[in-house]
């Protein structure tokens, strides 16, 4: 299946440990940056709009990462985002990261995330606004494994 979105990140000095290998918490930042960029350019609803006029957010409530191969300073990484299930207030995503010149099928990292829609002043998750739900559903690329 084709990803809903692809984001490119170049590994910089700030991402690396003294050996020049990406320090694993930096991958979480890159995964989040990929999601944030997808909301902005892929859905037309950036985090500035969510947190500002919409008074909403999409926090990550579940995150599982499999680290498969290291990345080094100067590597260009491709983050392919796949959309699973859109729930009443949740969204399941998978991100597969490869190096720009890696052979096909040789991912370096796979992340599985669940986000929820929340609104300021309301405790807990709230339903997706219909216009945003329609955009999310139009991007589904994979069937996910659970119902929340």
Short mmCIF file of C-alpha atoms in Angstrom, two decimals:
data_model
loop_
_atom_site.label_atom_id
_atom_site.label_comp_id
_atom_site.label_asym_id
_atom_site.label_seq_id
_atom_site.Cartn_x
_atom_site.Cartn_y
_atom_site.Cartn_z
CA UNK A 1 0.00 0.00 0.00
CA UNK A 2 1.05 3.54 -0.64
CA UNK A 3 1.59 5.83 2.33
CA UNK A 4 -0.75 8.73 2.98
CA UNK A 5 2.26 11.01 3.47
CA UNK A 6 6.06 10.95 3.27
CA UNK A 7 8.28 13.28 5.25
CA UNK A 8 12.03 13.69 4.78
CA UNK A 9 14.39 14.40 7.70
CA UNK A 10 18.14 14.84 7.48
CA UNK A 11 20.04 13.62 10.54
CA UNK A 12 21.83 16.56 12.11
CA UNK A 13 24.48 16.82 14.80
CA UNK A 14 21.80 17.56 17.44
CA UNK A 15 20.18 14.17 16.75
CA UNK A 16 23.34 12.16 17.48
CA UNK A 17 25.31 10.76 20.38
CA UNK A 18 29.11 11.22 20.50
CA UNK A 19 29.56 8.22 18.17
CA UNK A 20 27.51 9.95 15.46
CA UNK A 21 24.56 7.55 15.77
CA UNK A 22 21.03 8.87 16.26
CA UNK A 23 20.21 8.93 19.98
CA UNK A 24 16.94 6.99 20.16
CA UNK A 25 14.77 9.70 21.85
CA UNK A 26 15.43 11.91 18.81
CA UNK A 27 13.45 9.45 16.70
CA UNK A 28 10.37 10.27 18.80
CA UNK A 29 10.85 13.93 17.92
CA UNK A 30 11.14 13.05 14.21
CA UNK A 31 8.03 10.85 14.37
CA UNK A 32 6.09 13.68 16.02
CA UNK A 33 7.42 16.18 13.45
CA UNK A 34 6.18 13.84 10.70
CA UNK A 35 2.68 13.71 12.23
CA UNK A 36 2.68 17.48 12.70
CA UNK A 37 3.77 18.09 9.09
CA UNK A 38 1.09 15.67 7.83
CA UNK A 39 -1.63 17.53 9.72
CA UNK A 40 -0.36 20.82 8.21
CA UNK A 41 0.25 19.84 4.59
CA UNK A 42 -1.69 16.60 4.19
CA UNK A 43 -4.86 17.56 6.04
CA UNK A 44 -4.74 21.36 5.90
CA UNK A 45 -5.15 21.57 9.68
CA UNK A 46 -1.83 22.45 11.30
CA UNK A 47 -1.09 22.30 15.00
CA UNK A 48 -1.14 26.12 15.17
CA UNK A 49 -4.78 26.02 14.01
CA UNK A 50 -5.60 23.12 16.33
CA UNK A 51 -4.07 24.70 19.42
CA UNK A 52 -5.18 28.23 18.50
CA UNK A 53 -8.59 28.89 16.94
CA UNK A 54 -9.90 25.33 17.39
CA UNK A 55 -8.78 25.17 21.06
CA UNK A 56 -7.96 21.49 20.51
CA UNK A 57 -5.06 19.05 20.48
CA UNK A 58 -4.22 15.55 19.27
CA UNK A 59 -2.02 14.01 21.98
CA UNK A 60 -0.38 10.64 21.48
CA UNK A 61 -1.91 8.14 23.92
CA UNK A 62 -0.10 5.04 22.68
CA UNK A 63 3.27 4.65 20.99
CA UNK A 64 5.17 1.46 20.15
CA UNK A 65 8.48 1.63 18.34
CA UNK A 66 10.62 -1.13 16.88
CA UNK A 67 14.22 -0.05 16.28
CA UNK A 68 15.70 -2.18 13.50
CA UNK A 69 18.83 -0.48 12.16
CA UNK A 70 20.85 2.57 13.26
CA UNK A 71 21.04 5.91 11.49
CA UNK A 72 24.05 8.20 11.38
CA UNK A 73 24.92 11.85 11.09
CA UNK A 74 24.16 13.07 7.57
CA UNK A 75 21.72 10.27 6.70
CA UNK A 76 18.55 11.33 4.92
CA UNK A 77 15.57 9.54 6.44
CA UNK A 78 12.18 8.98 4.84
CA UNK A 79 9.19 8.67 7.18
CA UNK A 80 6.22 7.02 5.43
CA UNK A 81 2.94 7.61 7.30
CA UNK A 82 0.08 5.13 6.94
CA UNK A 83 -3.41 5.74 8.30
CA UNK A 84 -5.17 2.84 9.97
CA UNK A 85 -8.49 3.26 11.69
CA UNK A 86 -10.33 6.49 12.47
CA UNK A 87 -12.36 6.00 15.65
CA UNK A 88 -14.92 8.28 17.27
CA UNK A 89 -12.12 10.30 18.84
CA UNK A 90 -8.99 8.26 18.04
CA UNK A 91 -6.67 7.79 15.09
CA UNK A 92 -4.30 4.87 14.48
CA UNK A 93 -1.15 5.58 12.49
CA UNK A 94 1.92 3.61 11.47
CA UNK A 95 5.19 5.19 10.42
CA UNK A 96 7.90 3.26 8.61
CA UNK A 97 11.30 4.93 8.44
CA UNK A 98 13.94 4.05 5.87
CA UNK A 99 17.11 5.66 4.68
CA UNK A 100 16.72 7.57 1.42
CA UNK A 101 18.99 5.11 -0.40
CA UNK A 102 18.13 1.93 1.53
CA UNK A 103 17.01 -1.14 -0.44
CA UNK A 104 13.24 -1.61 -0.58
CA UNK A 105 11.78 -3.37 2.43
CA UNK A 106 14.68 -2.58 4.77
CA UNK A 107 13.14 -0.27 7.33
CA UNK A 108 15.18 1.17 10.16
CA UNK A 109 12.25 1.91 12.45
CA UNK A 110 8.53 1.21 12.66
CA UNK A 111 6.28 3.25 14.95
CA UNK A 112 2.64 2.51 15.74
CA UNK A 113 0.73 5.41 17.27
CA UNK A 114 -2.73 6.20 18.54
CA UNK A 115 -3.74 9.85 18.77
CA UNK A 116 -6.93 11.22 20.30
CA UNK A 117 -8.79 14.45 19.66
CA UNK A 118 -9.25 16.64 22.74
CA UNK A 119 -10.69 20.08 23.33
CA UNK A 120 -9.66 22.72 25.84
CA UNK A 121 -11.82 22.70 28.95
CA UNK A 122 -13.12 19.16 28.38
CA UNK A 123 -11.59 16.25 30.28
CA UNK A 124 -10.88 13.27 28.05
CA UNK A 125 -11.17 12.60 24.35
CA UNK A 126 -13.92 14.20 22.27
CA UNK A 127 -15.29 13.25 18.83
CA UNK A 128 -13.45 14.42 15.73
CA UNK A 129 -15.07 17.44 14.06
CA UNK A 130 -16.93 16.14 11.00
CA UNK A 131 -14.81 18.08 8.47
CA UNK A 132 -11.57 16.75 9.98
CA UNK A 133 -13.00 13.21 10.32
CA UNK A 134 -13.86 13.23 6.59
CA UNK A 135 -10.29 14.24 5.70
CA UNK A 136 -8.84 11.56 7.98
CA UNK A 137 -11.10 8.84 6.57
CA UNK A 138 -10.11 9.80 3.02
CA UNK A 139 -6.48 9.04 3.93
CA UNK A 140 -6.97 5.50 5.30
CA UNK A 141 -4.28 3.26 3.84
CA UNK A 142 -4.33 0.28 6.23
CA UNK A 143 -6.84 -1.58 8.32
CA UNK A 144 -5.70 -1.52 11.94
CA UNK A 145 -6.02 -4.19 14.58
CA UNK A 146 -8.12 -2.70 17.42
CA UNK A 147 -11.26 -0.67 18.11
CA UNK A 148 -10.99 2.32 20.46
#
